[in-house]
Amino acid sequence: MFIRKLQTAAWLMAAAPVLMGLSWLVDRPPEVRAAAALPALPTSFTRTQALIKPRADESQVERIPWKESLWEARLQAAAEGKPIFIWVTGGPPGGC
Amino acid sequence: MIPATFNIFYQYSNQVKCDGADGKFAKPLNLAANSECLLVTADGRVLARGGGAGSAGVILKNGLKKWQELPEAERKPGAVQIAPPRERPKIAPLPPPPGGLVLAVYTRNLKRDDKGELAHITPEDIKDKTRYPSWDIAYTEPTRDNLWLSEAEWKSLLPAEPRKGDKFPVPAGVRDRIFFYHLWDLTQGGLEHPWERRHLRAGELTLTVEETTPQVRLRLEGSVRFAGGDPKADAKTQRGFEARFHGYLDYDPQKKTIARFSFHALGECWCAGSGDSRFVRPGRAPLTMGFELASGDKPIDRMAPAAFGVSGGVSADYGGRYFAADK
């Protein structure tokens, strides 16, 4: 239930820039880092780990640029002329 | 809009204690209901709020409509003047420990396929409400939490003089934090039945040196079994969870950093394990937790563990039960 609500929120947040004529909300992909040359892990382990972790199309909530500090959110909202969407959670969004 | 989270379990008590400008903004919002969402202005006017299934979309639509109806003079940048706080606001969240590590924790329900292999639960599967009762999303996607380790704690995982084959236990504080605060079934959205020491029937976690150059590789292994619940309850309703751990930690001795820390707990739960009784799957159901070093690129990587709300709080100097799980 919570994740579905967050998925809806994620979709609407993506749509909001279109509604509001703003482009800054487009989520830029994380900076690509040069991967350290680490020895490979056993295939059986990586396969199981991949089964547990989110697929590329899952856990959209992780991509939202959340502010954890209400004060930081408030300062940015005032400076940029935007409202604040607050999600009251029991931990990181998408969890409890 | 600016998306923000508010952790009800440990920020709320600070909200109640707020004074001054801090309190003037936070207290009227009364952020007290888990999973509620609100759209508010920078000066604290509520445009829309609500909770329950499907509410986020409604709140956003209704709230944005109300926002657009406000006079432009009230919506333009700088219309609301706010002075930055002179000291750390009481409602500010605690950041991860300085020099510490954050591991993303994913909890996921799985199934056994026709060959007995672990597999994802599909939207087709969850039409069977006998096998998958209650909320669909609890079964098809993982939830996210964070595990925090202080600098001293992650360094305590590393042997002073690693030699291939050496095996040693994971320090009790780290082990018990994983056991008691990160093996809950957060997919069901409830923290009502966290595992406690009285439920622990067996458990061990060890690290074995596999390689010493160029990186130090440690293999993590172990197992855990929780059982019990209400001692007065029928034995048939005694919930439980048991799992086997498997993972790897790679330490770069040149950079003196942990380059990789990945492990999982592959397990089964019964009678809904640590979760809500609405989610009792028949028999023993596969439930897994995957732990992975967080990149730190995303805001969610820096958020406090869900356990802060259940562990009796955490102090600004990183004290509290979460950081003393073995006491």
GROMACS .gro file of C-alpha atoms in nm:
model
  423
    1MET     CA    1   0.000   0.000   0.000
    2PHE     CA    2   0.272   0.242   0.103
    3ILE     CA    3   0.490   0.165  -0.196
    4ARG     CA    4   0.197   0.197  -0.435
    5LYS     CA    5   0.120   0.539  -0.289
    6LEU     CA    6   0.481   0.636  -0.328
    7GLN     CA    7   0.486   0.510  -0.685
    8THR     CA    8   0.185   0.729  -0.759
    9ALA     CA    9   0.360   1.016  -0.587
   10ALA     CA   10   0.673   0.950  -0.791
   11TRP     CA   11   0.470   0.957  -1.115
   12LEU     CA   12   0.291   1.276  -1.019
   13MET     CA   13   0.613   1.440  -0.914
   14ALA     CA   14   0.754   1.355  -1.252
   15ALA     CA   15   0.444   1.504  -1.414
   16ALA     CA   16   0.439   1.811  -1.190
   17PRO     CA   17   0.714   1.996  -1.382
   18VAL     CA   18   0.498   1.970  -1.692
   19LEU     CA   19   0.205   2.109  -1.499
   20MET     CA   20   0.409   2.377  -1.337
   21GLY     CA   21   0.634   2.458  -1.630
   22LEU     CA   22   0.948   2.374  -1.438
   23SER     CA   23   1.231   2.156  -1.557
   24TRP     CA   24   1.449   2.139  -1.248
   25LEU     CA   25   1.262   1.840  -1.109
   26VAL     CA   26   1.383   1.610  -1.385
   27ASP     CA   27   1.584   1.352  -1.196
   28ARG     CA   28   1.933   1.352  -1.330
   29PRO     CA   29   2.105   1.013  -1.318
   30PRO     CA   30   2.374   0.977  -1.055
   31GLU     CA   31   2.726   1.067  -1.150
   32VAL     CA   32   2.898   0.768  -1.308
   33ARG     CA   33   3.197   0.674  -1.105
   34ALA     CA   34   3.496   0.482  -1.224
   35ALA     CA   35   3.444   0.135  -1.084
   36ALA     CA   36   3.721   0.008  -0.864
   37ALA     CA   37   3.888  -0.306  -0.996
   38LEU     CA   38   3.738  -0.545  -0.742
   39PRO     CA   39   3.764  -0.921  -0.778
   40ALA     CA   40   3.443  -1.079  -0.901
   41LEU     CA   41   3.204  -1.240  -0.658
   42PRO     CA   42   3.072  -1.594  -0.701
   43THR     CA   43   2.796  -1.608  -0.963
   44SER     CA   44   2.555  -1.784  -0.729
   45PHE     CA   45   2.592  -1.503  -0.475
   46THR     CA   46   2.545  -1.220  -0.723
   47ARG     CA   47   2.245  -1.393  -0.876
   48THR     CA   48   2.074  -1.421  -0.537
   49GLN     CA   49   2.167  -1.066  -0.440
   50ALA     CA   50   2.019  -0.937  -0.769
   51LEU     CA   51   1.698  -1.129  -0.694
   52ILE     CA   52   1.653  -0.937  -0.370
   53LYS     CA   53   1.758  -0.588  -0.481
   54PRO     CA   54   1.515  -0.370  -0.678
   55ARG     CA   55   1.505  -0.415  -1.053
   56ALA     CA   56   1.556  -0.109  -1.270
   57ASP     CA   57   1.180  -0.051  -1.291
   58GLU     CA   58   1.118  -0.091  -0.919
   59SER     CA   59   1.156   0.128  -0.611
   60GLN     CA   60   1.100   0.454  -0.799
   61VAL     CA   61   1.070   0.620  -0.460
   62GLU     CA   62   1.449   0.594  -0.423
   63ARG     CA   63   1.497   0.831  -0.716
   64ILE     CA   64   1.294   1.115  -0.566
   65PRO     CA   65   1.521   1.398  -0.441
   66TRP     CA   66   1.385   1.386  -0.085
   67LYS     CA   67   1.472   1.648   0.172
   68GLU     CA   68   1.493   1.487   0.514
   69SER     CA   69   1.518   1.825   0.684
   70LEU     CA   70   1.193   2.021   0.686
   71TRP     CA   71   1.395   2.338   0.729
   72GLU     CA   72   1.600   2.272   0.418
   73ALA     CA   73   1.280   2.198   0.230
   74ARG     CA   74   1.123   2.516   0.362
   75LEU     CA   75   1.420   2.735   0.267
   76GLN     CA   76   1.431   2.591  -0.086
   77ALA     CA   77   1.055   2.618  -0.130
   78ALA     CA   78   1.057   2.983  -0.024
   79ALA     CA   79   1.353   3.069  -0.247
   80GLU     CA   80   1.208   2.896  -0.553
   81GLY     CA   81   0.840   2.966  -0.508
   82LYS     CA   82   0.724   2.606  -0.468
   83PRO     CA   83   0.507   2.407  -0.225
   84ILE     CA   84   0.646   2.127  -0.008
   85PHE     CA   85   0.523   1.768  -0.034
   86ILE     CA   86   0.574   1.603   0.306
   87TRP     CA   87   0.559   1.225   0.347
   88VAL     CA   88   0.531   1.111   0.707
   89THR     CA   89   0.717   0.780   0.729
   90GLY     CA   90   0.844   0.529   0.981
   91GLY     CA   91   1.186   0.511   0.816
   92PRO     CA   92   1.324   0.559   0.466
   93PRO     CA   93   1.037   0.597   0.217
   94GLY     CA   94   0.933   0.269   0.067
   95GLY     CA   95   0.989   0.092   0.397
   96CYS     CA   96   0.762   0.092   0.698
   97MET     CA   97   0.746   2.104  -0.553
   98ILE     CA   98   1.000   2.012  -0.289
   99PRO     CA   99   0.962   1.650  -0.169
  100ALA     CA  100   1.040   1.597   0.199
  101THR     CA  101   1.013   1.313   0.446
  102PHE     CA  102   0.944   1.327   0.818
  103ASN     CA  103   1.024   1.029   1.036
  104ILE     CA  104   0.731   1.003   1.272
  105PHE     CA  105   0.906   0.781   1.520
  106TYR     CA  106   1.194   0.996   1.623
  107GLN     CA  107   1.142   1.337   1.465
  108TYR     CA  108   0.788   1.364   1.601
  109SER     CA  109   0.895   1.382   1.963
  110ASN     CA  110   1.135   1.659   1.868
  111GLN     CA  111   0.853   1.836   1.686
  112VAL     CA  112   0.655   1.845   2.008
  113LYS     CA  113   0.948   2.005   2.188
  114CYS     CA  114   0.996   2.279   1.927
  115ASP     CA  115   0.996   2.645   2.028
  116GLY     CA  116   1.046   2.967   1.839
  117ALA     CA  117   1.043   2.975   1.461
  118ASP     CA  118   1.110   2.602   1.454
  119GLY     CA  119   0.800   2.525   1.658
  120LYS     CA  120   0.587   2.788   1.490
  121PHE     CA  121   0.627   2.602   1.160
  122ALA     CA  122   0.633   2.241   1.277
  123LYS     CA  123   0.382   2.215   1.562
  124PRO     CA  124   0.070   2.326   1.373
  125LEU     CA  125   0.139   2.063   1.108
  126ASN     CA  126   0.104   1.793   1.374
  127LEU     CA  127   0.297   1.534   1.175
  128ALA     CA  128   0.178   1.243   1.384
  129ALA     CA  129   0.020   0.988   1.150
  130ASN     CA  130   0.244   0.737   0.976
  131SER     CA  131   0.199   0.732   0.596
  132GLU     CA  132   0.009   1.061   0.592
  133CYS     CA  133   0.114   1.305   0.323
  134LEU     CA  134   0.067   1.679   0.297
  135LEU     CA  135   0.123   1.959   0.051
  136VAL     CA  136   0.211   2.280   0.236
  137THR     CA  137   0.344   2.624   0.157
  138ALA     CA  138   0.683   2.739   0.280
  139ASP     CA  139   0.508   2.942   0.550
  140GLY     CA  140   0.317   2.639   0.674
  141ARG     CA  141  -0.027   2.671   0.515
  142VAL     CA  142  -0.174   2.327   0.443
  143LEU     CA  143  -0.300   2.296   0.086
  144ALA     CA  144  -0.403   1.929   0.117
  145ARG     CA  145  -0.341   1.637   0.352
  146GLY     CA  146  -0.458   1.283   0.399
  147GLY     CA  147  -0.366   0.919   0.441
  148GLY     CA  148  -0.476   0.571   0.341
  149ALA     CA  149  -0.454   0.371   0.024
  150GLY     CA  150  -0.424   0.579  -0.290
  151SER     CA  151  -0.411   0.907  -0.101
  152ALA     CA  152  -0.075   1.038  -0.227
  153GLY     CA  153  -0.203   1.096  -0.577
  154VAL     CA  154  -0.518   1.266  -0.452
  155ILE     CA  155  -0.321   1.490  -0.216
  156LEU     CA  156  -0.087   1.593  -0.494
  157LYS     CA  157  -0.366   1.669  -0.741
  158ASN     CA  158  -0.583   1.857  -0.495
  159GLY     CA  159  -0.292   2.035  -0.334
  160LEU     CA  160  -0.141   2.151  -0.663
  161LYS     CA  161  -0.480   2.284  -0.768
  162LYS     CA  162  -0.504   2.482  -0.444
  163TRP     CA  163  -0.148   2.607  -0.498
  164GLN     CA  164  -0.231   2.734  -0.845
  165GLU     CA  165  -0.535   2.914  -0.706
  166LEU     CA  166  -0.320   3.121  -0.470
  167PRO     CA  167  -0.239   3.474  -0.590
  168GLU     CA  168   0.076   3.477  -0.800
  169ALA     CA  169   0.231   3.725  -0.558
  170GLU     CA  170   0.215   3.458  -0.289
  171ARG     CA  171   0.364   3.186  -0.510
  172LYS     CA  172   0.657   3.365  -0.670
  173PRO     CA  173   1.016   3.298  -0.560
  174GLY     CA  174   1.100   3.500  -0.249
  175ALA     CA  175   0.736   3.572  -0.166
  176VAL     CA  176   0.794   3.396   0.166
  177GLN     CA  177   1.097   3.524   0.351
  178ILE     CA  178   1.262   3.277   0.583
  179ALA     CA  179   1.584   3.336   0.769
  180PRO     CA  180   1.806   3.027   0.792
  181PRO     CA  181   1.801   2.884   1.146
  182ARG     CA  182   2.087   3.001   1.367
  183GLU     CA  183   2.123   2.659   1.526
  184ARG     CA  184   2.033   2.305   1.431
  185PRO     CA  185   1.652   2.285   1.444
  186LYS     CA  186   1.509   2.041   1.696
  187ILE     CA  187   1.318   1.863   1.419
  188ALA     CA  188   1.628   1.818   1.206
  189PRO     CA  189   1.713   1.453   1.142
  190LEU     CA  190   2.034   1.293   1.260
  191PRO     CA  191   2.280   1.233   0.973
  192PRO     CA  192   2.477   0.907   0.944
  193PRO     CA  193   2.768   0.875   1.189
  194PRO     CA  194   3.077   1.070   1.073
  195GLY     CA  195   3.322   0.836   0.904
  196GLY     CA  196   3.068   0.556   0.928
  197LEU     CA  197   2.913   0.323   0.674
  198VAL     CA  198   2.560   0.304   0.543
  199LEU     CA  199   2.427  -0.017   0.396
  200ALA     CA  200   2.101  -0.019   0.201
  201VAL     CA  201   1.876  -0.297   0.331
  202TYR     CA  202   1.617  -0.448   0.097
  203THR     CA  203   1.351  -0.681   0.232
  204ARG     CA  204   1.171  -0.890  -0.023
  205ASN     CA  205   0.913  -1.167  -0.029
  206LEU     CA  206   0.992  -1.442  -0.279
  207LYS     CA  207   0.837  -1.769  -0.391
  208ARG     CA  208   0.966  -2.110  -0.500
  209ASP     CA  209   0.911  -2.181  -0.868
  210ASP     CA  210   0.829  -2.519  -1.023
  211LYS     CA  211   1.192  -2.622  -0.992
  212GLY     CA  212   1.209  -2.520  -0.629
  213GLU     CA  213   1.426  -2.218  -0.708
  214LEU     CA  214   1.368  -1.879  -0.551
  215ALA     CA  215   1.187  -1.642  -0.784
  216HIS     CA  216   1.005  -1.310  -0.790
  217ILE     CA  217   0.636  -1.303  -0.706
  218THR     CA  218   0.446  -1.177  -1.008
  219PRO     CA  219   0.127  -0.973  -1.048
  220GLU     CA  220  -0.035  -1.291  -1.174
  221ASP     CA  221   0.067  -1.479  -0.856
  222ILE     CA  222  -0.091  -1.229  -0.619
  223LYS     CA  223  -0.436  -1.282  -0.764
  224ASP     CA  224  -0.440  -1.588  -0.539
  225LYS     CA  225  -0.535  -1.420  -0.213
  226THR     CA  226  -0.505  -1.748  -0.023
  227ARG     CA  227  -0.136  -1.768  -0.098
  228TYR     CA  228  -0.081  -1.390  -0.090
  229PRO     CA  229  -0.329  -1.224   0.142
  230SER     CA  230  -0.379  -0.850   0.179
  231TRP     CA  231  -0.161  -0.583   0.014
  232ASP     CA  232  -0.034  -0.673  -0.330
  233ILE     CA  233   0.267  -0.445  -0.327
  234ALA     CA  234   0.403  -0.620  -0.018
  235TYR     CA  235   0.484  -0.920  -0.235
  236THR     CA  236   0.602  -0.779  -0.567
  237GLU     CA  237   0.858  -0.516  -0.466
  238PRO     CA  238   1.126  -0.486  -0.199
  239THR     CA  239   1.122  -0.226   0.076
  240ARG     CA  240   1.416  -0.006   0.165
  241ASP     CA  241   1.585   0.058   0.499
  242ASN     CA  242   1.935   0.164   0.602
  243LEU     CA  243   2.185   0.002   0.838
  244TRP     CA  244   2.426   0.244   1.005
  245LEU     CA  245   2.771   0.146   1.131
  246SER     CA  246   3.000   0.388   1.308
  247GLU     CA  247   3.361   0.424   1.199
  248ALA     CA  248   3.480   0.222   1.497
  249GLU     CA  249   3.228  -0.052   1.420
  250TRP     CA  250   3.320  -0.109   1.058
  251LYS     CA  251   3.687  -0.102   1.148
  252SER     CA  252   3.619  -0.367   1.412
  253LEU     CA  253   3.520  -0.603   1.129
  254LEU     CA  254   3.873  -0.599   0.991
  255PRO     CA  255   4.144  -0.824   1.136
  256ALA     CA  256   4.465  -0.647   1.232
  257GLU     CA  257   4.677  -0.903   1.047
  258PRO     CA  258   4.461  -1.089   0.798
  259ARG     CA  259   4.570  -1.442   0.709
  260LYS     CA  260   4.391  -1.669   0.467
  261GLY     CA  261   4.160  -1.907   0.646
  262ASP     CA  262   4.136  -1.708   0.968
  263LYS     CA  263   3.780  -1.708   1.099
  264PHE     CA  264   3.637  -1.487   1.369
  265PRO     CA  265   3.293  -1.381   1.495
  266VAL     CA  266   3.128  -1.057   1.388
  267PRO     CA  267   3.146  -0.830   1.694
  268ALA     CA  268   2.837  -0.869   1.910
  269GLY     CA  269   2.719  -0.509   1.873
  270VAL     CA  270   2.713  -0.529   1.494
  271ARG     CA  271   2.573  -0.882   1.491
  272ASP     CA  272   2.288  -0.797   1.726
  273ARG     CA  273   2.204  -0.479   1.540
  274ILE     CA  274   2.159  -0.685   1.223
  275PHE     CA  275   1.963  -0.954   1.406
  276PHE     CA  276   1.731  -0.735   1.614
  277TYR     CA  277   1.684  -0.430   1.395
  278HIS     CA  278   1.724  -0.539   1.036
  279LEU     CA  279   1.551  -0.873   1.001
  280TRP     CA  280   1.201  -0.735   1.032
  281ASP     CA  281   0.948  -0.780   0.757
  282LEU     CA  282   0.913  -0.418   0.655
  283THR     CA  283   0.721  -0.516   0.339
  284GLN     CA  284   0.411  -0.535   0.552
  285GLY     CA  285   0.447  -0.181   0.677
  286GLY     CA  286   0.434  -0.271   1.041
  287LEU     CA  287   0.676  -0.247   1.326
  288GLU     CA  288   0.437  -0.403   1.572
  289HIS     CA  289   0.629  -0.725   1.624
  290PRO     CA  290   1.001  -0.653   1.614
  291TRP     CA  291   1.220  -0.947   1.702
  292GLU     CA  292   1.352  -0.926   2.056
  293ARG     CA  293   1.621  -1.115   2.244
  294ARG     CA  294   1.361  -1.344   2.401
  295HIS     CA  295   1.269  -1.465   2.050
  296LEU     CA  296   1.623  -1.552   1.950
  297ARG     CA  297   1.668  -1.931   1.949
  298ALA     CA  298   2.003  -1.945   1.773
  299GLY     CA  299   2.230  -1.717   1.579
  300GLU     CA  300   2.585  -1.662   1.472
  301LEU     CA  301   2.773  -1.450   1.221
  302THR     CA  302   3.135  -1.504   1.126
  303LEU     CA  303   3.392  -1.357   0.891
  304THR     CA  304   3.657  -1.568   0.719
  305VAL     CA  305   3.961  -1.430   0.540
  306GLU     CA  306   3.950  -1.548   0.179
  307GLU     CA  307   4.208  -1.321   0.024
  308THR     CA  308   4.470  -1.082   0.152
  309THR     CA  309   4.596  -0.916  -0.168
  310PRO     CA  310   4.537  -0.688  -0.348
  311GLN     CA  311   4.225  -0.638  -0.135
  312VAL     CA  312   4.138  -0.813   0.185
  313ARG     CA  313   3.831  -1.023   0.113
  314LEU     CA  314   3.624  -1.153   0.403
  315ARG     CA  315   3.344  -1.403   0.357
  316LEU     CA  316   3.046  -1.352   0.587
  317GLU     CA  317   2.843  -1.656   0.691
  318GLY     CA  318   2.596  -1.738   0.957
  319SER     CA  319   2.245  -1.825   1.055
  320VAL     CA  320   1.966  -1.703   1.276
  321ARG     CA  321   1.640  -1.842   1.409
  322PHE     CA  322   1.365  -1.646   1.577
  323ALA     CA  323   1.054  -1.806   1.716
  324GLY     CA  324   0.774  -1.717   1.949
  325GLY     CA  325   0.545  -1.433   2.005
  326ASP     CA  326   0.270  -1.405   2.254
  327PRO     CA  327   0.355  -1.675   2.509
  328LYS     CA  328  -0.016  -1.718   2.573
  329ALA     CA  329  -0.094  -1.780   2.209
  330ASP     CA  330  -0.162  -2.119   2.056
  331ALA     CA  331   0.147  -2.301   1.929
  332LYS     CA  332  -0.003  -2.292   1.579
  333THR     CA  333   0.015  -1.915   1.584
  334GLN     CA  334   0.372  -1.897   1.705
  335ARG     CA  335   0.549  -1.691   1.446
  336GLY     CA  336   0.905  -1.736   1.339
  337PHE     CA  337   1.183  -1.662   1.095
  338GLU     CA  338   1.506  -1.838   1.020
  339ALA     CA  339   1.771  -1.754   0.766
  340ARG     CA  340   2.120  -1.825   0.647
  341PHE     CA  341   2.365  -1.543   0.578
  342HIS     CA  342   2.608  -1.523   0.294
  343GLY     CA  343   2.817  -1.230   0.178
  344TYR     CA  344   3.146  -1.059   0.117
  345LEU     CA  345   3.341  -0.762   0.245
  346ASP     CA  346   3.627  -0.622   0.038
  347TYR     CA  347   3.871  -0.391   0.214
  348ASP     CA  348   4.124  -0.177   0.027
  349PRO     CA  349   4.430  -0.153   0.254
  350GLN     CA  350   4.586   0.118   0.036
  351LYS     CA  351   4.288   0.351   0.058
  352LYS     CA  352   4.188   0.218   0.401
  353THR     CA  353   3.827   0.194   0.290
  354ILE     CA  354   3.566  -0.076   0.251
  355ALA     CA  355   3.521  -0.102  -0.124
  356ARG     CA  356   3.235  -0.352  -0.113
  357PHE     CA  357   3.008  -0.494   0.153
  358SER     CA  358   2.730  -0.714   0.020
  359PHE     CA  359   2.544  -0.989   0.199
  360HIS     CA  360   2.200  -1.138   0.229
  361ALA     CA  361   1.985  -1.332   0.467
  362LEU     CA  362   1.795  -1.604   0.282
  363GLY     CA  363   1.515  -1.723   0.498
  364GLU     CA  364   1.165  -1.840   0.558
  365CYS     CA  365   0.902  -1.702   0.785
  366TRP     CA  366   0.591  -1.862   0.926
  367CYS     CA  367   0.275  -1.720   1.076
  368ALA     CA  368   0.378  -1.387   0.918
  369GLY     CA  369   0.708  -1.379   1.104
  370SER     CA  370   0.763  -1.033   1.252
  371GLY     CA  371   0.486  -0.886   1.044
  372ASP     CA  372   0.118  -0.820   1.056
  373SER     CA  373  -0.126  -1.112   1.095
  374ARG     CA  374  -0.301  -1.002   0.776
  375PHE     CA  375  -0.007  -1.139   0.580
  376VAL     CA  376   0.005  -1.499   0.697
  377ARG     CA  377   0.107  -1.698   0.390
  378PRO     CA  378   0.047  -2.073   0.404
  379GLY     CA  379   0.332  -2.281   0.541
  380ARG     CA  380   0.682  -2.143   0.534
  381ALA     CA  381   0.725  -1.846   0.302
  382PRO     CA  382   1.055  -1.727   0.153
  383LEU     CA  383   1.158  -1.391   0.299
  384THR     CA  384   1.494  -1.233   0.224
  385MET     CA  385   1.701  -0.932   0.321
  386GLY     CA  386   1.977  -0.798   0.102
  387PHE     CA  387   2.243  -0.564   0.238
  388GLU     CA  388   2.454  -0.350   0.006
  389LEU     CA  389   2.697  -0.063   0.061
  390ALA     CA  390   2.501   0.253  -0.018
  391SER     CA  391   2.656   0.480  -0.276
  392GLY     CA  392   2.552   0.796  -0.093
  393ASP     CA  393   2.441   0.949  -0.424
  394LYS     CA  394   2.077   0.962  -0.326
  395PRO     CA  395   1.907   1.138  -0.034
  396ILE     CA  396   1.752   0.806   0.068
  397ASP     CA  397   2.104   0.674   0.130
  398ARG     CA  398   2.141   0.917   0.420
  399MET     CA  399   1.813   0.853   0.597
  400ALA     CA  400   1.786   0.710   0.944
  401PRO     CA  401   1.706   0.342   0.996
  402ALA     CA  402   1.343   0.253   1.063
  403ALA     CA  403   1.467   0.096   1.385
  404PHE     CA  404   1.527   0.437   1.542
  405GLY     CA  405   1.159   0.452   1.619
  406VAL     CA  406   1.145   0.114   1.786
  407SER     CA  407   1.481   0.102   1.957
  408GLY     CA  408   1.385   0.365   2.209
  409GLY     CA  409   1.527   0.659   2.028
  410VAL     CA  410   1.875   0.769   1.948
  411SER     CA  411   2.069   1.057   2.096
  412ALA     CA  412   2.260   1.326   1.909
  413ASP     CA  413   2.589   1.155   2.004
  414TYR     CA  414   2.470   0.828   1.847
  415GLY     CA  415   2.381   0.664   2.175
  416GLY     CA  416   2.064   0.468   2.237
  417ARG     CA  417   1.962   0.108   2.194
  418TYR     CA  418   2.026   0.094   1.821
  419PHE     CA  419   2.396   0.157   1.882
  420ALA     CA  420   2.404  -0.074   2.184
  421ALA     CA  421   2.206  -0.367   2.050
  422ASP     CA  422   2.416  -0.621   2.237
  423LYS     CA  423   2.363  -0.458   2.579
   0.00000   0.00000   0.00000
